Coordinates of C-alpha atoms in Angstrom, one line a residue:
L59 CA 14.4 2.0 4.5
K60 CA 11.6 2.2 6.5
G61 CA 11.4 6.0 7.6
G62 CA 13.7 6.5 11.2
F63 CA 15.2 2.7 11.3
A64 CA 18.3 4.2 10.5
F65 CA 18.8 5.6 14.4
V66 CA 15.8 3.6 15.7
L67 CA 17.6 0.7 15.5
M68 CA 20.4 1.2 16.8
V69 CA 18.9 2.6 19.7
A70 CA 17.0 -1.1 19.5
R71 CA 20.5 -2.4 19.7
V72 CA 22.7 0.3 21.9
K73 CA 20.8 1.9 24.3
P74 CA 19.0 -1.6 26.2
R75 CA 22.1 -3.1 26.6
S76 CA 23.2 0.5 28.6
G77 CA 20.7 0.6 30.0
S78 CA -35.1 -5.3 26.8
Q79 CA -39.7 -6.7 25.0
R80 CA -42.7 -5.2 25.2
N81 CA -41.8 -2.2 23.6
W82 CA -39.7 -3.2 20.9
R83 CA -42.2 -4.0 18.5
N84 CA -43.5 -0.3 19.4
R85 CA -39.2 1.5 19.5
R86 CA -38.1 -0.6 16.1
A87 CA -41.8 1.1 14.6
S88 CA -40.3 4.6 15.3
W89 CA -37.1 3.8 14.5
S90 CA -38.0 2.6 10.9
V91 CA -40.1 5.7 10.2
A92 CA -36.5 7.7 11.5
A93 CA -34.3 5.3 10.4
A94 CA -36.5 5.2 6.9
C95 CA -35.7 9.6 6.5
Y96 CA -32.1 9.6 7.4
A97 CA -31.7 6.7 4.7
G98 CA -33.4 8.4 2.1
C99 CA -32.0 12.0 2.7
H100 CA -28.4 9.8 2.7
C101 CA -29.1 8.1 -0.5
F102 CA -30.2 10.8 -2.7
A103 CA -28.1 13.6 -1.4
E104 CA -25.3 11.1 -2.5
M105 CA -26.5 10.3 -5.3
S106 CA -27.0 13.7 -6.7
N107 CA -24.0 15.1 -5.2
R108 CA -22.0 11.7 -6.7
A109 CA -18.9 13.3 -9.8
I110 CA -19.5 11.7 -13.2
P111 CA -16.6 12.9 -15.5
Q112 CA -17.1 14.5 -18.3
N113 CA -17.8 13.0 -21.6
S114 CA -14.7 12.3 -24.2
Q115 CA -14.0 10.6 -26.9
R116 CA -10.7 9.6 -28.2
D117 CA -8.8 6.3 -30.3
A118 CA -12.8 6.1 -32.0
P119 CA -14.0 4.0 -33.0
R120 CA -12.1 1.3 -32.4
V121 CA -11.7 2.5 -28.4
R122 CA -14.3 3.6 -26.5
D123 CA -13.0 5.5 -24.0
I124 CA -13.6 5.1 -20.5
D125 CA -16.4 8.5 -19.9
E126 CA -18.2 7.3 -22.8
G127 CA -18.2 4.4 -21.2
L128 CA -19.9 6.0 -18.1
R129 CA -22.3 8.1 -19.9
R130 CA -23.2 5.6 -21.8
R131 CA -24.8 2.3 -19.2
G132 CA -27.9 3.5 -19.1
E133 CA -29.9 3.6 -22.1
S134 CA -31.0 7.3 -22.0
G135 CA -28.9 10.3 -21.7
L136 CA -26.9 12.2 -18.9
S137 CA -29.0 15.6 -20.5
G138 CA -32.0 13.5 -20.5
P139 CA -35.3 15.0 -18.5
S140 CA -36.2 12.3 -16.5
G141 CA -32.3 12.2 -15.3
T142 CA -32.9 8.5 -14.4
E143 CA -29.2 7.3 -15.6
E144 CA -28.2 6.7 -11.9
D145 CA -30.9 4.5 -12.0
D146 CA -30.5 2.6 -15.0
A147 CA -26.3 2.2 -13.6
A148 CA -28.3 0.8 -10.2
D149 CA -30.7 -1.4 -12.0
A150 CA -27.7 -3.2 -13.7
G151 CA -25.2 -4.0 -11.3
A152 CA -22.8 -1.5 -11.8
V153 CA -22.2 1.1 -9.3
P154 CA -19.3 0.1 -7.3
S155 CA -19.2 -0.9 -3.8
S156 CA -17.3 2.4 -2.9
S157 CA -20.5 4.6 -3.7
S158 CA -23.2 2.9 -4.4
G159 CA -25.3 5.2 -2.5
Y160 CA -28.7 3.8 -4.5
R161 CA -27.9 0.6 -3.2
S162 CA -27.0 1.1 0.1
C163 CA -30.7 3.0 0.5
L164 CA -32.5 -0.1 -1.1
R165 CA -31.4 -1.8 1.4
A166 CA -31.8 0.4 4.0
L167 CA -35.7 0.2 3.2
S168 CA -35.6 -3.1 2.5
F169 CA -34.5 -3.7 6.3
L170 CA -37.1 -1.4 7.7
G171 CA -39.7 -3.6 5.9
I172 CA -41.2 -1.3 3.1
H173 CA -39.6 -2.5 0.0
R174 CA -43.6 -2.9 -1.7
A175 CA -42.4 0.8 -1.6
C176 CA -39.3 0.1 -3.4
N177 CA -40.4 -2.3 -6.1
L178 CA -43.5 0.9 -6.6
L179 CA -40.7 2.8 -7.6
T180 CA -38.5 0.5 -9.8
A181 CA -41.6 -0.1 -11.5
Q182 CA -42.6 3.7 -12.5
R183 CA -39.3 3.6 -13.3
R184 CA -39.5 0.7 -15.7
R185 CA -43.4 2.4 -17.6
E186 CA -41.3 5.4 -17.8
R187 CA -38.4 3.7 -19.4
E188 CA -40.8 2.0 -21.7
A189 CA -43.0 4.9 -22.6
R190 CA -40.0 7.0 -24.0
G191 CA -39.3 3.1 -26.4
V192 CA -36.6 1.9 -24.4
A193 CA -37.8 -1.7 -23.0
R194 CA -36.2 -3.1 -20.4
N195 CA -35.2 -7.1 -18.7
S196 CA -35.9 -7.0 -14.7
V197 CA -32.9 -6.0 -12.6
S198 CA -32.4 -9.4 -12.0
E199 CA -31.6 -10.4 -15.2
L200 CA -30.0 -7.4 -16.7
S201 CA -27.4 -7.8 -13.5
E202 CA -27.1 -11.1 -14.4
A203 CA -26.6 -10.4 -17.9
T204 CA -24.2 -8.3 -17.4
L205 CA -21.9 -9.7 -15.1
E206 CA -21.3 -12.9 -17.6
S207 CA -20.8 -10.8 -20.5
C208 CA -17.3 -9.2 -19.5
P209 CA -14.9 -12.4 -19.3
P210 CA -12.3 -12.4 -16.6
P211 CA -8.7 -10.5 -16.9
V212 CA -5.9 -12.1 -18.6
L213 CA -3.2 -12.8 -16.0
Y214 CA 0.3 -14.4 -17.0
K215 CA 2.7 -16.8 -14.4
Q216 CA 5.7 -13.9 -15.3
R217 CA 2.9 -11.8 -12.1
W218 CA 4.5 -13.8 -9.7
V219 CA 8.3 -13.6 -11.0
Q220 CA 8.4 -9.7 -11.2
L221 CA 6.9 -9.9 -7.6
A222 CA 9.5 -12.0 -6.3
F223 CA 12.0 -10.5 -7.8
L224 CA 11.0 -7.5 -5.7
A225 CA 9.9 -9.3 -2.7
L226 CA 14.0 -10.1 -3.0
L227 CA 16.1 -6.8 -3.6
A228 CA 14.1 -4.8 -0.9
L229 CA 15.1 -7.6 1.1
I230 CA 19.1 -7.4 0.3
S231 CA 18.3 -3.5 1.0
D232 CA 17.4 -3.4 4.6
L233 CA 19.7 -7.2 5.0
V234 CA 22.5 -5.1 4.2
C235 CA 21.8 -1.6 5.9
F236 CA 20.8 -3.5 9.5
S237 CA 23.9 -5.8 8.4
V238 CA 26.2 -5.1 11.6
A239 CA 22.7 -3.8 14.0
A240 CA 22.8 -6.6 15.9
T241 CA 26.5 -7.0 16.5
P242 CA 27.6 -3.1 16.8
A243 CA 30.3 -4.4 19.0
T244 CA 31.8 -6.2 16.1
W245 CA 31.8 -3.4 13.9
T246 CA 33.2 -0.7 16.9
K247 CA 36.2 -3.2 16.6
V248 CA 37.6 -3.5 13.7
F249 CA 37.5 0.3 12.6
G250 CA 37.0 2.1 15.7
Q251 CA 33.4 3.9 14.3
D252 CA 30.0 3.8 15.9
P253 CA 27.9 1.4 13.8
A254 CA 25.0 4.1 13.7
T255 CA 26.8 6.6 12.0
L256 CA 27.1 3.9 8.9
I257 CA 23.5 3.4 9.4
D258 CA 22.9 7.6 9.3
I259 CA 24.4 7.4 6.1
F260 CA 22.4 4.9 4.6
L261 CA 19.3 6.2 5.5
F262 CA 20.4 10.9 4.0
T263 CA 21.7 9.0 0.6
N264 CA 18.8 6.9 0.8
V265 CA 16.1 9.9 1.3
F266 CA 18.3 12.1 -1.5
A267 CA 17.6 9.2 -3.7
C268 CA 13.8 9.2 -3.7
F269 CA 13.5 12.6 -5.2
I270 CA 15.6 11.5 -8.5
E271 CA 14.1 7.4 -8.8
P272 CA 10.6 8.7 -9.7
F273 CA 12.0 11.2 -12.9
I274 CA 13.9 7.7 -13.7
I275 CA 10.9 5.8 -13.6
R276 CA 8.9 8.2 -15.1
N277 CA 11.3 8.3 -18.4
F278 CA 13.0 4.2 -18.3
G279 CA 10.1 2.8 -17.5
L280 CA 9.9 -0.2 -15.1
R281 CA 12.7 -3.2 -16.2
I282 CA 15.6 -0.9 -17.0
P283 CA 15.6 1.4 -13.2
I284 CA 15.2 -2.4 -11.3
V285 CA 18.1 -4.5 -13.0
G286 CA 20.2 -1.3 -12.8
A287 CA 19.6 -0.7 -9.4
A288 CA 20.2 -4.2 -8.6
M289 CA 23.0 -4.1 -10.6
L290 CA 24.4 -1.2 -8.5
M291 CA 23.9 -3.1 -5.2
A292 CA 25.1 -5.9 -6.1
V293 CA 28.5 -3.5 -6.7
G294 CA 28.0 -2.4 -3.0
C295 CA 28.2 -5.1 -1.6
F296 CA 31.5 -6.2 -4.0
L297 CA 32.4 -3.1 -1.9
R298 CA 31.7 -3.8 1.5
S299 CA 33.2 -7.8 1.7
G300 CA 35.9 -7.2 -0.7
M301 CA 35.6 -9.8 -2.2
P302 CA 37.8 -11.2 -3.8
F303 CA 40.5 -8.7 -3.1
Q304 CA 41.3 -8.3 0.3
G305 CA 41.8 -12.0 1.8
E306 CA 40.8 -12.5 5.2
E307 CA 40.4 -8.9 5.6
L308 CA 37.2 -6.3 5.2
P309 CA 38.4 -3.5 3.3
G310 CA 39.0 -0.6 4.7
Y311 CA 36.1 1.8 6.3
N312 CA 35.8 4.6 3.4
T313 CA 35.8 1.4 1.2
V314 CA 32.5 0.5 2.9
V315 CA 30.7 3.2 3.6
A316 CA 31.1 3.9 -0.7
G317 CA 29.2 0.5 -0.8
T318 CA 27.1 1.1 1.4
M319 CA 26.1 4.3 0.1
L320 CA 25.6 2.5 -3.6
V321 CA 23.0 -0.1 -1.7
A322 CA 21.0 3.3 -0.1
V323 CA 20.9 5.0 -3.4
A324 CA 19.7 1.6 -5.1
Q325 CA 16.4 0.6 -2.4
P326 CA 14.3 3.2 -3.1
F327 CA 13.9 1.7 -6.7
F328 CA 12.5 -1.5 -4.4
Q329 CA 10.2 0.7 -2.5
C330 CA 8.6 3.3 -4.0
T331 CA 7.4 1.0 -7.2
P332 CA 5.3 -1.9 -5.3
P333 CA 2.1 0.0 -6.0
L334 CA 3.5 0.4 -10.0
L335 CA 3.6 -3.1 -10.3
S336 CA 0.6 -4.3 -9.3
A337 CA -1.3 -1.8 -10.9
T338 CA 0.9 -3.4 -14.6
W339 CA 0.7 -7.4 -13.7
F340 CA -1.7 -7.5 -11.7
A341 CA -5.9 -8.1 -11.4
P342 CA -8.2 -6.1 -9.0
D343 CA -8.7 -8.5 -6.7
E344 CA -4.5 -9.5 -6.4
R345 CA -3.4 -5.6 -6.5
A346 CA -3.4 -5.0 -2.2
M347 CA -1.8 -8.4 -1.7
S348 CA 0.8 -7.9 -4.0
T349 CA 1.6 -4.3 -2.8
A350 CA 2.0 -5.9 0.7
V351 CA 4.4 -8.8 0.2
A352 CA 6.7 -5.9 -1.6
I353 CA 6.6 -3.2 0.8
N354 CA 7.1 -5.2 3.4
F355 CA 9.5 -8.1 2.6
N356 CA 12.5 -5.8 3.6
Q357 CA 11.4 -7.0 6.4
V358 CA 12.4 -10.0 6.5
G359 CA 16.0 -8.9 5.2
I360 CA 15.8 -7.1 9.0
A361 CA 14.5 -10.5 10.9
A362 CA 17.5 -11.9 9.1
A363 CA 20.0 -9.0 10.2
F364 CA 18.6 -9.9 13.8
I365 CA 19.8 -13.4 12.9
A366 CA 22.0 -13.9 11.0
G367 CA 24.3 -11.5 12.2
G368 CA 24.0 -11.9 15.4
A369 CA 25.7 -15.4 14.7
M370 CA 28.2 -14.8 12.2
G371 CA 29.3 -11.3 13.1
G372 CA 30.4 -12.3 16.2
S373 CA 34.9 -11.7 15.2
E374 CA 36.2 -9.5 11.7
A375 CA 36.3 -13.3 10.3
G376 CA 33.0 -13.8 11.2
L377 CA 31.6 -10.5 10.0
K378 CA 33.4 -10.9 6.9
T379 CA 32.3 -14.4 5.9
Y380 CA 28.9 -12.8 6.4
F381 CA 29.0 -10.1 3.7
V382 CA 30.6 -12.5 1.6
I383 CA 27.3 -14.5 2.2
I384 CA 25.2 -11.2 1.6
T385 CA 27.2 -10.3 -1.7
L386 CA 26.9 -13.7 -3.7
V387 CA 23.5 -13.3 -3.3
A388 CA 22.4 -10.0 -4.3
V389 CA 24.9 -10.7 -8.1
V390 CA 23.0 -14.0 -8.0
V391 CA 19.9 -11.7 -7.5
A392 CA 20.9 -9.0 -9.6
A393 CA 22.3 -11.5 -12.5
A394 CA 18.7 -13.2 -12.8
S395 CA 16.6 -9.9 -13.0
L396 CA 18.8 -9.4 -16.0
F397 CA 17.7 -12.4 -17.8
F398 CA 13.9 -12.7 -16.2
F399 CA 12.8 -9.3 -15.1
R400 CA 9.9 -7.8 -18.0
E401 CA 8.9 -3.9 -18.6
R402 CA 5.0 -5.1 -18.7
P403 CA 2.3 -7.9 -19.6
P404 CA 1.3 -8.4 -23.5
T405 CA -2.2 -7.4 -22.4
P406 CA -3.0 -5.0 -19.0
P407 CA -4.5 -7.2 -16.0
S408 CA -7.5 -4.2 -15.7
A409 CA -10.0 -1.8 -17.2
S410 CA -8.0 0.5 -15.4
E411 CA -4.4 -0.4 -16.5
L412 CA -5.5 -0.1 -19.9
E413 CA -7.3 3.1 -19.9
K414 CA -3.8 4.2 -18.6
L415 CA -2.1 3.1 -21.6
L416 CA -5.0 4.4 -24.2
A417 CA -4.6 8.0 -22.1
E418 CA -0.4 7.7 -22.3
K419 CA -0.1 6.3 -25.2
S420 CA -2.6 9.2 -26.9
S421 CA 0.2 11.6 -25.3
G422 CA 2.8 10.4 -26.1
A423 CA 4.0 9.1 -23.1
L424 CA 3.8 5.2 -23.8
K425 CA 6.7 3.0 -24.6
T426 CA 6.1 2.5 -28.9
E427 CA 6.6 -0.9 -28.2
V428 CA 5.8 -2.9 -25.5
G429 CA 9.6 -5.2 -24.6
D430 CA 12.5 -4.6 -22.9
D431 CA 14.3 -2.7 -25.1
S432 CA 11.7 -0.1 -26.6
K433 CA 11.8 3.9 -25.0
P434 CA 9.8 6.1 -24.2
A435 CA 8.4 9.0 -26.3
N436 CA 10.0 12.3 -25.3
K437 CA 7.0 14.3 -23.1
P438 CA 7.5 17.1 -21.1
E439 CA 6.7 16.1 -17.0
D440 CA 5.9 18.0 -14.0
S441 CA 9.2 18.0 -11.4
F442 CA 8.5 15.8 -8.8
P443 CA 7.8 18.6 -5.8
K444 CA 5.3 19.5 -8.4
E445 CA 4.0 16.0 -8.5
A446 CA 3.9 16.0 -4.9
Y447 CA 2.5 19.4 -4.4
R448 CA -0.4 18.2 -7.1
L449 CA -0.8 15.2 -5.0
L450 CA -1.5 16.7 -1.7
T451 CA -3.7 18.7 -2.5
T452 CA -5.8 16.3 -4.0
P453 CA -9.0 15.2 -2.5
G454 CA -9.2 12.0 -0.4
F455 CA -4.9 11.6 -0.3
L456 CA -3.7 13.3 3.3
P457 CA -6.2 10.3 5.0
P458 CA -4.2 7.3 3.7
L459 CA -1.1 9.2 3.2
A460 CA -1.7 9.9 7.3
A461 CA -2.3 6.1 8.4
F462 CA 0.6 4.9 6.3
V463 CA 2.8 7.3 8.4
T464 CA 1.2 6.0 11.2
S465 CA 2.3 2.6 10.6
I466 CA 6.0 3.1 10.0
A467 CA 6.2 6.1 13.4
V468 CA 5.0 2.9 15.5
T469 CA 6.3 -0.4 14.1
N470 CA 9.7 2.1 14.2
V471 CA 9.2 3.5 17.5
V472 CA 8.4 -0.1 18.6
G473 CA 11.3 -1.2 17.2
A474 CA 14.2 0.8 18.6
F475 CA 12.6 0.4 22.5
M476 CA 11.4 -3.9 21.8
D477 CA 14.8 -4.6 23.7
L478 CA 13.9 -2.2 26.5
K479 CA 10.3 -3.6 26.6
L480 CA 10.7 -6.9 26.2
Q481 CA 13.7 -7.3 29.2
R482 CA 11.2 -5.9 31.8
A483 CA 8.8 -8.6 30.3
G484 CA 11.2 -11.0 31.6
F485 CA 13.3 -11.6 28.0
N486 CA 16.9 -12.3 29.3
D487 CA 18.9 -13.5 26.6
Q488 CA 19.7 -11.5 24.0
M489 CA 19.1 -14.5 21.4
E490 CA 15.2 -14.6 22.7
V491 CA 15.4 -10.6 22.2
D492 CA 16.5 -11.1 18.4
M493 CA 14.1 -13.6 17.6
A494 CA 11.3 -11.8 19.1
G495 CA 12.4 -8.8 17.1
A496 CA 12.3 -11.3 14.1
G497 CA 8.6 -12.3 15.0
F498 CA 7.7 -9.3 14.9
E499 CA 8.9 -8.8 11.4
V500 CA 8.1 -11.5 9.9
A501 CA 4.7 -10.6 11.3
I502 CA 4.3 -7.1 9.6
V503 CA 4.3 -9.2 6.4
I504 CA 2.0 -12.6 7.3
G505 CA -0.4 -9.4 8.0
G506 CA 0.1 -7.6 4.9
I507 CA -0.6 -10.9 3.0
I508 CA -4.0 -11.6 4.5
L509 CA -5.1 -8.7 5.1
G510 CA -4.2 -7.3 1.7
G511 CA -5.8 -10.3 0.8
L512 CA -9.0 -9.5 2.5
V513 CA -9.4 -6.2 1.0
D514 CA -8.7 -6.9 -2.7
R515 CA -12.1 -8.9 -2.0
N516 CA -13.7 -6.3 -0.1
K517 CA -12.3 -2.8 -1.4
E518 CA -13.4 -1.9 2.0
Y519 CA -9.7 -0.1 2.6
K520 CA -11.0 2.4 5.0
S521 CA -13.4 -0.6 8.2
V522 CA -10.1 -2.3 7.7
T523 CA -7.3 0.4 8.3
L524 CA -9.8 1.8 11.6
W525 CA -9.9 -1.9 12.4
C526 CA -5.6 -2.5 12.3
I527 CA -5.9 0.9 14.0
A528 CA -7.5 0.0 16.7
A529 CA -5.4 -3.3 17.2
T530 CA -2.9 -1.3 16.8
L531 CA -3.4 0.9 19.7
V532 CA -4.6 -2.1 22.1
G533 CA -1.4 -3.8 21.3
V534 CA 1.3 -0.5 21.9
L535 CA -1.1 -0.5 25.6
L536 CA -0.2 -3.9 26.2
L537 CA 3.5 -3.8 25.4
G538 CA 4.0 -0.4 27.4
M539 CA 2.5 -1.9 30.7
E540 CA 5.6 -2.3 33.6
S541 CA 6.1 -5.9 34.7
L542 CA 4.0 -7.5 31.4
P543 CA 4.2 -11.5 31.7
R544 CA 6.6 -12.7 29.0
S545 CA 3.7 -14.5 27.1
A546 CA 0.9 -11.0 26.8
A547 CA 4.6 -9.0 25.9
L548 CA 4.9 -10.9 23.2
A549 CA 1.1 -11.5 22.0
A550 CA 1.4 -7.5 22.1
L551 CA 3.9 -7.2 20.2
L552 CA 3.3 -9.8 17.1
A553 CA -0.4 -8.3 17.3
I554 CA 1.1 -4.4 17.3
G555 CA 3.4 -6.2 13.8
S556 CA 0.4 -7.9 12.4
F557 CA -1.5 -4.7 13.0
A558 CA 0.1 -1.7 12.0
G559 CA 2.5 -3.3 9.3
P560 CA -0.6 -3.6 7.0
V561 CA -1.8 -0.1 7.4
Q562 CA 1.4 0.5 4.9
P563 CA 0.6 -1.6 1.9
I564 CA -3.6 -0.9 2.5
N565 CA -3.0 2.6 2.3
A566 CA -0.9 3.0 -1.0
E567 CA -3.3 1.0 -2.3
L568 CA -6.0 3.6 -1.3
A569 CA -3.8 6.5 -2.2
V570 CA -3.1 4.7 -6.0
E571 CA -7.2 4.1 -5.9
V572 CA -8.6 8.2 -4.9
T573 CA -5.9 10.0 -6.9
Y574 CA -6.1 7.7 -10.5
P575 CA -5.2 8.5 -12.4
C576 CA -1.8 9.5 -11.0
D577 CA 1.5 8.0 -11.0
E578 CA 1.5 5.3 -9.2
N579 CA 5.4 5.1 -8.7
A580 CA 5.4 8.9 -7.2
I581 CA 2.3 8.6 -5.2
E582 CA 4.6 5.9 -3.2
A583 CA 7.5 7.5 -3.1
V584 CA 5.6 10.9 -1.3
Q585 CA 4.2 8.6 1.4
Q586 CA 8.2 6.8 1.5
L587 CA 9.4 10.8 1.9
C588 CA 6.9 11.5 4.5
G589 CA 7.0 8.2 6.9
N590 CA 11.0 9.2 6.4
L591 CA 10.7 12.3 7.7
I592 CA 8.1 12.3 10.6
S593 CA 10.0 9.2 11.6
A594 CA 13.8 10.2 11.7
L595 CA 12.2 13.1 14.0
L596 CA 9.7 11.2 16.1
V597 CA 11.9 8.3 17.5
P598 CA 14.3 10.9 19.6
V599 CA 11.3 12.8 20.6
C600 CA 10.5 9.0 21.9
E601 CA 13.4 8.1 23.8
W602 CA 13.5 11.6 25.3
A603 CA 9.7 10.9 26.4
A604 CA 10.4 7.7 27.6
E605 CA 12.2 9.3 31.0
L606 CA 8.5 10.5 32.1
K607 CA 6.2 8.8 33.9
L608 CA 2.7 8.3 34.5
T609 CA 1.2 5.8 37.2
L610 CA -2.1 4.7 36.6
P611 CA -4.7 5.5 38.9
G612 CA -5.5 2.6 40.5
S613 CA -2.7 0.6 40.4
D614 CA 0.6 0.2 41.3
G615 CA 1.4 0.4 36.9
Y616 CA 2.7 3.0 34.9
L617 CA 3.2 4.4 31.4
R618 CA 5.9 5.8 30.3
G619 CA 5.4 8.6 27.9
D620 CA 7.1 7.1 24.3
T621 CA 4.1 4.2 24.7
L622 CA 1.6 7.9 26.0
L623 CA 2.6 9.7 22.7
L624 CA 1.9 6.9 20.7
L625 CA -1.2 6.3 22.1
A626 CA -1.9 9.9 21.3
I627 CA -0.9 9.7 18.1
L628 CA -3.6 6.7 16.5
V629 CA -6.5 7.8 18.4
V630 CA -5.9 11.2 16.7
V631 CA -5.0 9.1 13.1
G632 CA -7.5 6.8 13.8
L633 CA -10.5 10.1 13.8
Y634 CA -8.5 11.5 11.3
F635 CA -9.4 8.5 8.8
S636 CA -12.6 8.4 9.9
T637 CA -13.2 11.0 8.1
F638 CA -12.2 9.9 4.6
S639 CA -15.1 9.7 2.1
A640 CA -13.5 9.7 -1.4
P641 CA -14.2 7.4 -4.2
L642 CA -12.6 5.2 -5.1
R643 CA -11.8 6.0 -8.6
R644 CA -9.2 3.5 -10.2
T645 CA -12.5 0.8 -8.5
E646 CA -15.2 2.6 -10.6
V647 CA -13.3 2.3 -14.0
D648 CA -12.8 -1.4 -13.7
Q649 CA -16.3 -2.2 -12.4
A650 CA -18.1 -0.6 -15.2
N651 CA -15.6 -1.7 -18.0
C652 CA -14.5 -4.4 -19.9
I653 CA -11.5 -5.5 -21.8
T654 CA -12.6 -6.8 -25.5
G655 CA -11.2 -7.1 -28.8
D656 CA -8.6 -9.9 -30.7
E657 CA -5.9 -8.1 -29.2
L658 CA -7.9 -7.3 -25.4
D659 CA -6.7 -3.6 -25.9
V660 CA -10.1 -2.5 -26.3
L661 CA -12.0 -0.5 -23.7
R662 CA -16.0 -1.2 -23.7
P663 CA -18.9 -0.7 -21.0
R664 CA -19.9 -3.9 -18.8
A665 CA -23.6 -3.3 -20.3
E666 CA -22.4 -3.6 -24.3
S667 CA -19.9 -6.2 -23.9
K668 CA -22.4 -9.2 -24.8

């Protein structure tokens, strides 16, 4: 459940219906001096301030600890008198893109036309190493050998099956949640109850389940809770549809509410586990894409609720058939998950995941065997509130959290007032509005897949997020303008979905990066809970602010208060997120090490894996 949608879509469904060259060389010379000074100071400050992990060993001699790997990337130790460890690491090309201060410095100096100094410095460092009896190859040869020495990760086709199950389960859960959002009149006629109440019950039950979900995942792993939640959701769908006990009639209201609550309890197991699934099964260059699919695929369920619900839910018999179809799909997916959903792959897909597994094994928290029936060893763990507090106080966690929550809040508020804004742009047919809403939800999924894949390749979480926030701001501004042409309004709506939606999975992965090796599932649970809370509070505030108008100077147009509030939030969060500077700790581990050994379970530094 994307937080706040409980109240949001009912507002969307009910409210609208009621209502210069000559001096160039001199300038370049002066700017070159200034820029060289700045680049040098910034570079060496960054290198001197970089946190280097302390040495530790475990599982020796068979297993090389990751800290030992980081410490031994150069021939001299960290405690060497000349302090050339950072230079060696830079020459070896082992410094990750997120913290490559030295490499960035060389690029800046090269651009400014003074690479000879860099060559002299490099030669001086090489002479010092030779004087100490440590002969080196050239920088390019060493870098090439290092890159070729590390084998690619072993990946399994089963990972796509895992992702498909999680995505389908998320889809069904939100399809159930918003199944009557498109047909409130039929629901009211059959049960005499406001359909918003049913969605509110789903929301509160979902939030409660988010508190217990991390405990269950930590103690039982991934397979058992996911399969169990799938079964629970199927039972809930049975209760909602009454099949096969009620004939052509729907069951009583209390029975439908009970079934809805069971689905709400199951949903956090599909909503909070995508980063954990990505880390367990997918390579470093696939994780953001995988998380984007799993996190955002529930939007397809919302789109299906708009289209299928509107087409089939016009009568009690049609609503019954609609609920029965949902039940059959839920049962088939749950039964298939029992046979085909797995706990983890035979070998880890990345050095960072292997490092976590070794740490858990040494502490007794890892399952004693890899398999569906293995059980975790008993180990005391912090409660979820304590773990959440530790995450919130971790440097670098708050900016991605703010971006994640903003993405949820913006998409929810836009969804809440989408009908009204589209009607003002000339969308008078309700089916047109429903199709536009479905397009908005699908744009969130497609945008997440494309931009998530981009981040997987370049690891530029910060820049991609800032561009997404900027594009979302433009879309919100355009959609909030009165008397907007139909095509422009639709383009603005799709732009918001395409750029605001991907912020969630990208920043879920960013939060995992900066807090590594913390629990991915707990990280996502914290983000979802914060998103739910802020969205639930923001939607009614925006509903009140929508009554206020601000006339644009020099024109007859105006912006409503809800648009102004969203614009202010996007500006503030964008400025705050621009201060993000935490290292990508998980990527550092992946780029500095390889997985070797007969069983691909030995962790070694890249420079040693020849």
